[in-house]
XYZ file of C-alpha atoms in Angstrom:
632
model
C 0.037 -0.267 -0.060
C 1.323 3.572 -0.760
C 1.543 5.835 2.425
C 2.782 9.494 2.415
C 5.745 8.090 4.260
C 7.060 5.043 5.861
C 6.180 3.361 8.792
C 9.514 3.711 10.804
C 11.210 0.972 12.505
C 14.282 0.597 14.688
C 15.481 -1.196 18.107
C 16.507 2.469 20.144
C 13.795 4.741 20.412
C 10.833 6.231 18.753
C 8.830 9.209 18.921
C 5.731 10.778 17.809
C 4.566 14.075 18.193
C 2.605 17.434 16.298
C 5.764 19.017 15.827
C 8.598 18.066 14.266
C 10.569 19.964 16.757
C 9.170 18.441 19.577
C 9.474 15.034 18.352
C 13.685 15.675 17.748
C 13.898 17.439 21.222
C 12.319 14.025 22.604
C 14.853 12.180 20.534
C 17.342 14.195 21.698
C 17.042 13.085 25.320
C 16.886 9.897 24.097
C 20.005 10.037 22.628
C 21.304 11.552 25.697
C 20.455 8.373 27.953
C 17.038 9.435 29.071
C 13.834 7.298 28.963
C 10.697 7.678 27.717
C 9.279 9.631 30.471
C 12.541 11.878 30.173
C 12.037 12.404 26.773
C 8.069 13.434 26.785
C 8.672 16.105 29.497
C 11.072 17.340 27.089
C 8.899 17.463 24.392
C 6.163 18.753 26.111
C 7.763 21.682 27.016
C 8.643 22.651 23.404
C 5.335 21.834 22.299
C 4.431 25.115 24.791
C 6.696 27.305 22.851
C 6.184 25.749 19.611
C 2.263 25.293 19.263
C 1.570 27.924 21.423
C -1.809 28.354 19.661
C -2.032 24.591 20.807
C -1.356 24.259 24.230
C 0.511 25.812 27.075
C 1.866 25.249 30.619
C -1.693 26.183 32.569
C -3.368 24.170 30.318
C -3.898 20.161 31.096
C -2.908 16.868 30.331
C -3.869 13.457 30.406
C -1.232 11.139 30.295
C -1.323 7.038 29.673
C 2.267 5.170 30.554
C 2.747 1.793 30.397
C 6.509 1.106 32.674
C 8.450 -1.827 31.286
C 7.301 -4.957 33.517
C 4.345 -2.620 34.852
C 1.068 -1.990 34.735
C -0.875 0.655 32.611
C -1.520 4.008 34.622
C -3.327 7.017 33.823
C -1.835 10.371 35.287
C -4.080 12.999 35.537
C -3.428 16.569 34.594
C -6.879 18.150 34.422
C -7.290 20.485 37.245
C -10.517 21.184 38.843
C -13.241 23.902 38.945
C -12.005 26.267 41.542
C -13.524 26.559 44.848
C -15.436 29.504 43.545
C -16.532 28.253 40.243
C -20.223 27.547 41.084
C -23.490 26.993 39.096
C -24.993 29.848 41.152
C -22.207 32.304 40.751
C -21.881 32.261 37.376
C -25.716 32.275 36.658
C -25.389 35.713 38.955
C -23.648 37.429 36.432
C -26.313 36.766 33.960
C -24.407 33.694 31.725
C -26.235 30.201 31.096
C -23.154 28.778 29.472
C -19.198 29.066 30.382
C -17.759 31.594 28.694
C -15.292 29.975 25.954
C -12.661 32.318 26.917
C -11.473 34.687 29.198
C -10.606 33.503 33.535
C -13.960 32.483 33.985
C -13.012 29.999 31.871
C -9.984 28.667 33.442
C -9.784 25.762 35.959
C -6.799 24.757 38.196
C -4.244 24.662 35.555
C -2.760 20.893 35.354
C 0.001 20.382 32.537
C 2.776 21.741 34.546
C 2.134 19.620 37.822
C 1.569 16.542 35.864
C 4.787 16.673 33.933
C 6.741 17.117 36.895
C 5.105 14.326 38.821
C 6.006 11.842 35.995
C 9.678 13.260 35.793
C 9.680 12.702 39.586
C 8.619 8.890 39.964
C 9.301 7.862 36.008
C 12.119 10.134 34.760
C 15.957 9.535 35.536
C 17.327 13.233 34.568
C 17.261 16.657 35.973
C 14.767 19.431 35.422
C 17.222 21.206 34.108
C 18.460 18.661 31.733
C 14.749 18.368 30.102
C 13.632 22.125 30.273
C 16.573 23.347 28.290
C 15.142 22.632 24.816
C 11.938 24.855 25.680
C 14.227 27.476 26.923
C 16.055 27.650 24.347
C 13.576 28.161 21.466
C 11.618 30.225 23.533
C 14.704 32.768 24.735
C 16.742 32.286 20.950
C 13.362 32.088 18.509
C 12.158 28.974 16.344
C 10.935 29.359 12.932
C 6.672 29.276 13.506
C 4.660 27.008 11.503
C 2.160 29.342 9.328
C -0.873 28.640 11.931
C 0.654 30.606 14.808
C 0.485 33.611 12.960
C -2.794 33.000 11.229
C -4.581 32.361 14.854
C -2.952 35.623 15.708
C -4.166 37.970 13.125
C -7.544 36.503 13.289
C -7.405 37.786 17.175
C -5.489 41.432 16.306
C -7.679 44.184 16.975
C -8.180 41.909 20.121
C -4.751 41.724 21.223
C -4.383 45.538 20.327
C -7.028 46.894 22.192
C -7.989 44.609 24.927
C -5.401 41.373 25.448
C -2.281 43.833 25.203
C 0.019 41.716 27.304
C -0.646 38.893 24.369
C 0.539 42.009 21.705
C 3.850 42.049 23.419
C 4.685 38.661 22.947
C 3.117 37.784 19.603
C 2.406 41.146 18.060
C 5.844 42.667 19.103
C 6.611 44.902 15.997
C 2.875 45.033 14.804
C 2.807 42.197 12.622
C 2.132 38.271 13.690
C 4.771 35.806 13.841
C 5.453 34.222 10.183
C 7.447 31.426 8.727
C 10.927 32.226 7.814
C 11.091 34.657 10.715
C 12.192 34.145 14.342
C 9.671 33.891 17.264
C 10.615 34.147 20.762
C 9.306 34.218 24.152
C 11.678 35.921 26.531
C 9.238 35.986 29.289
C 8.502 32.180 29.148
C 12.224 31.637 28.898
C 12.685 34.063 32.311
C 10.057 32.143 33.856
C 11.708 28.596 33.589
C 14.989 30.073 34.213
C 13.789 31.552 37.642
C 12.354 28.644 38.544
C 15.526 26.570 37.951
C 17.282 29.296 39.887
C 14.912 29.015 42.515
C 15.334 24.959 43.035
C 18.770 24.360 42.359
C 19.652 24.620 46.163
C 16.771 22.153 47.102
C 18.691 18.788 47.026
C 19.164 16.189 44.786
C 16.945 15.789 41.412
C 13.658 14.350 43.188
C 13.801 17.250 45.592
C 14.443 19.526 43.148
C 11.161 18.706 40.956
C 9.561 18.562 44.219
C 10.315 22.531 45.034
C 9.618 23.266 41.127
C 5.849 22.265 42.104
C 5.873 24.351 45.321
C 7.072 26.920 43.210
C 4.375 26.586 40.504
C 1.527 25.981 43.466
C 2.369 28.776 45.838
C 5.606 30.951 44.946
C 5.753 33.438 41.861
C 4.233 31.780 39.469
C 1.120 31.066 41.401
C 1.472 34.928 42.678
C 1.128 35.627 38.738
C -1.360 33.507 37.829
C -3.628 34.434 40.419
C -3.302 38.380 39.450
C -4.017 37.678 36.100
C -7.098 35.676 37.316
C -8.524 38.917 38.723
C -8.035 41.175 35.949
C -11.378 41.913 33.658
C -10.882 40.520 30.681
C -13.174 40.489 27.674
C -14.608 37.169 26.719
C -16.936 35.586 24.355
C -19.793 36.932 26.264
C -19.041 40.268 25.064
C -18.615 41.599 28.699
C -15.367 41.860 31.306
C -15.275 39.495 33.803
C -12.992 38.167 36.686
C -11.915 34.921 37.572
C -12.329 32.290 40.137
C -8.953 31.135 40.679
C -7.129 31.843 44.184
C -4.263 30.917 45.894
C -5.669 28.042 47.725
C -6.950 26.387 44.884
C -3.624 26.356 43.569
C -1.715 25.502 46.756
C -4.729 22.694 47.040
C -4.263 20.515 43.753
C -1.741 18.127 42.449
C -1.761 15.428 39.291
C -2.509 12.179 40.505
C -2.338 8.342 39.336
C -5.315 6.348 38.665
C -6.410 3.016 37.190
C -7.349 3.205 33.342
C -10.644 2.071 32.231
C -10.457 -0.803 29.627
C -12.290 -3.099 27.243
C -10.945 -6.332 25.607
C -11.616 -6.774 22.024
C -10.299 -9.485 19.410
C -7.174 -10.010 21.549
C -6.540 -6.308 22.343
C -6.994 -4.610 25.441
C -7.563 -0.531 24.816
C -6.665 1.462 28.019
C -8.086 4.839 28.274
C -8.705 7.389 31.156
C -11.795 7.246 33.079
C -15.169 9.166 32.181
C -13.888 12.358 33.545
C -12.198 12.234 29.957
C -14.247 11.070 26.566
C -11.922 8.182 26.693
C -14.680 5.252 27.680
C -16.733 6.483 24.653
C -14.328 4.868 22.481
C -14.398 1.660 24.644
C -18.011 1.666 24.027
C -17.836 2.263 20.069
C -15.724 -0.901 20.269
C -18.100 -2.848 22.629
C -20.825 -2.020 20.191
C -19.632 -3.692 17.233
C -20.719 -6.869 15.812
C -19.077 -10.072 15.667
C -18.201 -10.012 12.321
C -17.706 -6.176 10.255
C -18.459 -5.187 7.015
C -15.461 -4.766 4.622
C -13.238 -2.074 5.582
C -14.167 1.380 4.363
C -17.197 0.188 2.527
C -20.229 2.313 3.039
C -21.834 0.032 5.505
C -18.272 -0.234 7.348
C -18.452 3.659 7.946
C -22.385 3.450 8.571
C -21.592 1.195 11.163
C -19.182 3.204 13.102
C -21.055 6.361 12.483
C -24.050 5.031 14.296
C -22.239 3.383 16.910
C -20.238 6.652 17.607
C -23.679 8.491 18.112
C -24.658 6.276 20.466
C -21.687 6.368 22.419
C -21.681 9.992 22.166
C -25.529 10.477 23.747
C -24.182 8.280 26.806
C -21.173 10.895 27.125
C -23.418 13.260 27.454
C -26.051 11.653 30.090
C -23.740 9.640 32.131
C -20.074 11.109 31.646
C -18.871 13.453 34.693
C -16.616 14.231 37.507
C -19.527 15.351 39.618
C -21.559 12.047 40.047
C -20.596 7.961 39.813
C -20.606 7.066 36.292
C -21.561 3.641 35.338
C -19.209 2.193 33.211
C -19.169 -0.988 34.212
C -23.139 -1.411 32.991
C -22.175 0.987 29.819
C -19.530 -1.900 28.698
C -21.083 -4.798 29.476
C -22.389 -6.974 26.736
C -26.308 -7.387 27.678
C -26.750 -3.364 27.240
C -24.452 -3.564 24.081
C -26.535 -6.039 22.800
C -29.580 -4.110 23.382
C -27.856 -1.079 22.636
C -26.427 -2.231 19.020
C -29.751 -3.434 17.912
C -30.770 0.310 17.493
C -28.390 0.596 14.624
C -30.544 0.419 11.668
C -29.549 0.865 7.701
C -30.522 4.646 8.072
C -28.845 7.120 9.809
C -30.317 8.593 13.348
C -30.893 12.439 13.638
C -31.650 11.532 17.072
C -29.913 11.884 20.729
C -30.616 8.384 22.544
C -28.731 7.864 25.383
C -29.310 4.252 27.013
C -30.359 3.528 30.691
C -27.438 1.496 31.677
C -28.393 -0.940 35.014
C -32.040 0.749 34.461
C -30.942 4.133 35.545
C -33.129 7.230 33.876
C -30.451 9.700 31.582
C -30.883 12.698 32.119
C -29.555 15.410 29.411
C -28.504 18.821 29.696
C -31.314 20.915 28.422
C -29.057 22.712 25.788
C -28.375 18.786 24.435
C -32.275 18.213 23.801
C -32.729 21.388 21.559
C -32.063 21.218 17.795
C -29.843 23.164 15.798
C -32.033 26.827 15.135
C -34.288 26.068 18.180
C -34.008 28.320 21.210
C -33.521 26.629 24.247
C -33.543 29.455 26.676
C -30.092 28.394 28.001
C -27.957 29.636 25.004
C -27.119 33.211 25.075
C -26.003 33.184 21.411
C -29.079 31.108 20.262
C -30.074 33.835 18.331
C -26.994 35.352 16.177
C -23.415 33.630 17.502
C -25.119 29.869 17.684
C -23.114 27.884 15.295
C -25.184 24.925 14.048
C -22.477 22.999 12.608
C -20.652 22.333 15.815
C -17.750 24.563 14.391
C -16.418 26.633 17.458
C -13.285 25.713 18.743
C -10.881 27.182 19.364
C -13.333 29.982 20.447
C -12.099 33.671 20.740
C -13.556 36.531 21.752
C -13.202 39.201 18.832
C -13.800 42.819 19.100
C -16.709 44.407 17.019
C -17.415 48.031 17.879
C -17.349 47.873 21.645
C -18.128 44.221 22.027
C -17.197 41.177 21.420
C -18.409 38.469 19.355
C -18.411 34.825 19.321
C -16.415 33.424 16.636
C -16.460 29.549 14.911
C -14.709 28.099 12.295
C -11.344 29.493 12.066
C -10.353 31.440 15.073
C -12.099 34.535 14.495
C -13.771 33.619 11.066
C -17.443 33.599 12.261
C -19.544 31.044 10.258
C -16.850 29.483 8.118
C -18.028 25.958 7.993
C -14.497 24.355 8.074
C -14.961 20.854 7.704
C -14.011 20.020 11.065
C -15.120 20.934 14.941
C -14.015 20.616 18.349
C -9.974 21.295 19.042
C -8.947 20.913 15.280
C -10.227 22.221 12.082
C -9.811 23.091 8.632
C -9.760 26.259 6.861
C -10.728 27.077 3.556
C -6.796 26.634 2.401
C -7.123 23.476 3.386
C -4.373 24.002 6.426
C -5.159 22.138 9.555
C -5.700 24.402 12.973
C -6.432 23.224 16.243
C -5.821 23.841 19.912
C -4.132 20.413 21.056
C -1.075 18.230 20.429
C -0.270 14.640 21.066
C 3.211 12.962 22.030
C 3.990 9.208 21.713
C 7.323 7.689 22.876
C 8.367 4.498 23.505
C 12.411 3.574 24.337
C 14.548 0.742 23.896
C 13.526 -0.611 27.708
C 10.172 -0.841 26.467
C 8.488 2.253 28.328
C 5.905 3.659 26.473
C 3.934 6.647 26.978
C 0.770 8.548 25.031
C -0.165 12.028 26.043
C -2.457 14.676 24.850
C -1.338 18.146 25.937
C -3.941 20.700 25.628
C -5.458 24.222 26.891
C -3.758 27.508 27.811
C -3.700 28.485 24.196
C -2.465 32.132 23.127
C -5.736 32.571 21.606
C -8.373 32.116 24.677
C -7.057 33.984 27.760
C -4.312 37.149 28.266
C -0.596 36.252 28.148
C 0.131 36.434 31.835
C 3.063 39.270 31.478
C 5.122 37.880 34.376
C 5.066 34.189 32.597
C 4.632 34.633 29.049
C 1.810 32.188 29.282
C -1.851 32.432 29.023
C -4.498 30.318 31.719
C -6.415 27.950 30.525
C -10.432 27.743 29.624
C -10.996 24.027 30.156
C -14.528 24.969 32.487
C -16.154 25.678 29.207
C -17.087 22.147 29.389
C -19.169 21.871 31.928
C -22.708 23.031 32.360
C -24.491 25.515 34.455
C -27.259 23.316 35.266
C -27.403 21.318 38.193
C -27.459 17.871 39.213
C -25.816 16.701 36.121
C -22.619 14.800 35.758
C -20.867 17.500 34.306
C -22.262 20.075 36.609
C -19.779 23.033 36.937
C -18.839 21.595 40.505
C -15.974 23.096 42.661
C -13.431 20.544 43.407
C -14.619 18.442 40.820
C -12.635 18.053 37.029
C -14.876 19.303 33.957
C -15.310 16.318 31.570
C -12.521 16.722 29.289
C -12.355 15.420 25.451
C -8.177 14.762 25.633
C -8.020 11.170 25.510
C -5.064 9.314 24.822
C -4.451 5.877 23.966
C -2.818 2.865 25.136
C -3.340 -0.863 23.344
C -2.040 -4.271 24.994
C -1.804 -7.292 22.698
C -2.350 -10.424 24.881
C -1.797 -8.104 27.866
C 1.249 -6.653 26.856
C 1.638 -2.766 25.878
C 2.332 -3.036 21.974
C 0.707 0.590 20.916
C 0.459 3.816 22.219
C -1.219 6.536 20.037
C -3.470 9.354 19.719
C -4.628 12.877 18.044
C -5.538 16.462 18.593
C -9.655 17.082 17.779
C -12.028 17.704 20.718
C -14.934 15.960 20.285
C -13.308 14.116 17.017
C -10.456 12.380 18.682
C -12.372 8.962 19.618
C -13.773 8.986 16.152
C -10.712 9.074 13.954
C -8.865 6.847 16.925
C -11.516 4.058 16.613
C -11.185 4.235 12.600
C -7.039 4.502 13.090
C -7.240 1.130 15.639
C -9.368 -0.867 13.443
C -7.304 -0.243 10.659
C -4.230 -1.631 12.400
C -5.992 -4.538 14.404
C -7.834 -5.789 11.105
C -4.926 -5.280 8.484
C -1.727 -7.399 7.802
C 1.522 -6.236 9.169
C 3.891 -4.816 6.510
C 7.573 -5.338 6.924
C 6.933 -7.681 10.146
C 5.112 -4.941 12.193
C 2.006 -2.876 12.265
C 1.117 -0.383 9.710
C 0.770 2.208 11.648
C 1.361 5.087 9.011
C -1.048 2.947 6.202
C -3.759 3.222 9.348
C -3.100 6.817 9.676
C -3.177 7.880 6.046
C -6.277 6.070 5.282
C -9.194 8.207 4.718
C -11.112 9.217 7.404
C -14.346 11.039 8.946
C -15.987 12.524 11.718
C -19.709 12.922 12.544
C -21.375 16.399 14.650
C -24.622 14.978 15.320
C -24.232 15.063 19.533
C -23.484 18.509 21.300
C -20.088 19.799 21.331
C -17.702 20.154 24.239
C -16.919 23.661 23.781
C -18.652 26.921 23.778
C -21.276 27.480 22.409
C -22.236 23.808 22.141
C -23.812 23.382 18.969
C -24.460 20.009 16.943
C -25.540 18.958 13.722
C -27.676 15.891 14.017
C -27.282 13.274 11.068
C -23.940 15.282 9.532
C -20.865 13.110 8.358
C -18.041 14.682 7.367
C -15.693 12.670 5.060
C -12.199 13.333 3.413
C -12.517 13.836 -1.000
C -10.167 10.690 -0.920
C -12.747 8.715 0.087
C -14.292 6.149 -2.782
C -17.187 8.291 -4.443
C -19.604 5.264 -4.272
C -18.940 4.987 -0.678
C -20.042 8.950 -0.532
C -23.352 8.136 -2.255
C -24.344 5.236 -0.502
C -23.940 7.094 3.163
C -26.178 9.555 1.223
C -28.563 7.396 0.151
C -28.525 5.874 3.935
C -29.366 9.293 4.911
C -26.117 11.055 6.170
C -25.841 14.383 5.714
C -22.305 14.086 3.916
C -20.155 17.049 3.649
C -17.187 16.196 1.474
C -14.198 18.108 2.936
C -10.665 18.366 1.885
C -8.321 15.127 1.033
C -6.151 15.366 4.189
C -8.420 17.042 6.735
C -9.452 14.697 9.624
C -7.148 13.907 12.313
C -3.535 14.381 13.305
C -2.799 10.984 14.578
C 0.746 9.997 16.226
C 1.228 6.272 16.957
C 4.482 4.580 18.261
C 4.587 0.735 18.740
C 6.750 -2.330 20.129
C 6.854 -5.912 18.927
C 7.422 -7.415 22.635
C 8.646 -10.691 20.496
C 11.371 -9.065 18.506
C 12.098 -5.778 20.308
C 11.371 -3.956 17.247
C 10.151 -0.679 17.573
C 7.827 1.444 15.143
C 6.386 4.738 14.609
C 4.469 6.936 12.381
C 2.635 10.630 11.922
C 0.273 12.300 10.455
C 0.369 14.488 7.359
C -2.307 16.298 7.732
C -1.237 19.711 8.863
C 2.003 19.433 7.407
C 4.399 19.484 11.046
C 3.613 16.369 12.789
C 7.005 13.791 12.589
C 8.126 10.711 13.961
C 11.573 10.215 14.630
C 13.609 7.312 15.681
C 16.341 4.812 15.331
């Protein structure tokens, strides 16, 4: 099979990420004797620098790790809602949805502490050794990808008139970053240098890392984050608001380890984060598959996967969240899925159909029960800013006269049907835009990691002037209704879309993978996984690149996780490389099919290890023209 690139194979180490500089920086750590976890931390901090429109230190990250000879674990880097972030507080401000931008949308930052915990417990390198790559690119500059500049240009007026600290970093001479010109972030470099200076005398490697965690929680970084939260800031509501993040919130939270949610399928075991993420929706889609699958890539195959996804995502809306006990065992049980499987007919469903696991009665948010174009009374943008296509991430506050407008599609371009929704999207020029990254590493000892850093992107909150990076906006995923699994609740995590994966074969970790893409992540990943699992091996290994390159698709039939929470029942967006006969058959089955660009669906990354031979492999997505795998 022709592929855009080879599936890399070697025995020393493999890295795949959404930016080549992060991949190569992580590989440099492996070459210097570090393990997969040292390499991942180095690559992650480089991603903060080179993909600032996609992630930042004050964002969040779920991490799946499979230590050689150990059990797969989840390291949760998703911060909780601050103590002051109550439904009553937001309702008292006249809000019916959490704004998509600004400090009101900021959860307790989670990414930094998660990376520190990973480095302390599983790494081998000192903090200075893994931060030096990010410091170098921030201080001396890097050649930015085009989408950094496009994102900045889309919010230029906002930066120049409201978020002026962001203009200082991203419009230093009045012009946005451009390829071929070095982009520097001196404030970010100074932050990490000061962090290292304040912790270098703390003791050994572990003590220095612990000291860095304390600086983040209660030192100069915490002080600057809280000051920023208290600054009135223009957001997507069209008003200036202050946030709820406090010193106590930062001091009282830390990343934590958890047991993954798992599902066994045809000799494989897929591991995901729990139902505070959307990870179990991947597992539910596997559980809904019949014993015999249609031909891969056929119209019947695509129809089956799309309809199964709709059922899983309806359950996500009714049952997933950190504010309630989630009946995950019942949702994955065969009797439940046999009944749900019977709901998949020959025609496309336009309904949102959550199930009743264990006889429980599902409850959907009021917003989710309203069809596009109807005014639910709970969506402040329903009359003019509401985007029924579900395209709206990253949401940005864009100025028009004296007020801000909610903008969807490309950041700051209202009304554009981008072809993707959630956290990755495609502009009219065919270039991929998004607000999330992904990173996979496997080393020669067999350690494996998959991580999906996100949040804290430049277009969603002003840059903290003392630090060089902004707060995150993950609280926009929580509902301002009481009594839901995903209700905004102090001390609870908003349900995130971030969902890295590790797959085991006969109980042994063999593959780490993931993608940006918000609500699309566990759609693209299911297709990728099945393409790997159902295909014959190539060159003695898994056909990672072939599975990534295969034409992909997504649907928006369920409520978006992002402000303004739109949906498009019956929709399916496919790449133009899909067989036209398949497209026509999908339309015959009632799907509302949009044919997007040929290379627009997904930004998959993957690494693998053959436990019998020790051969390592890796592949990366050609879509977006920046993801790369490296290794030897």
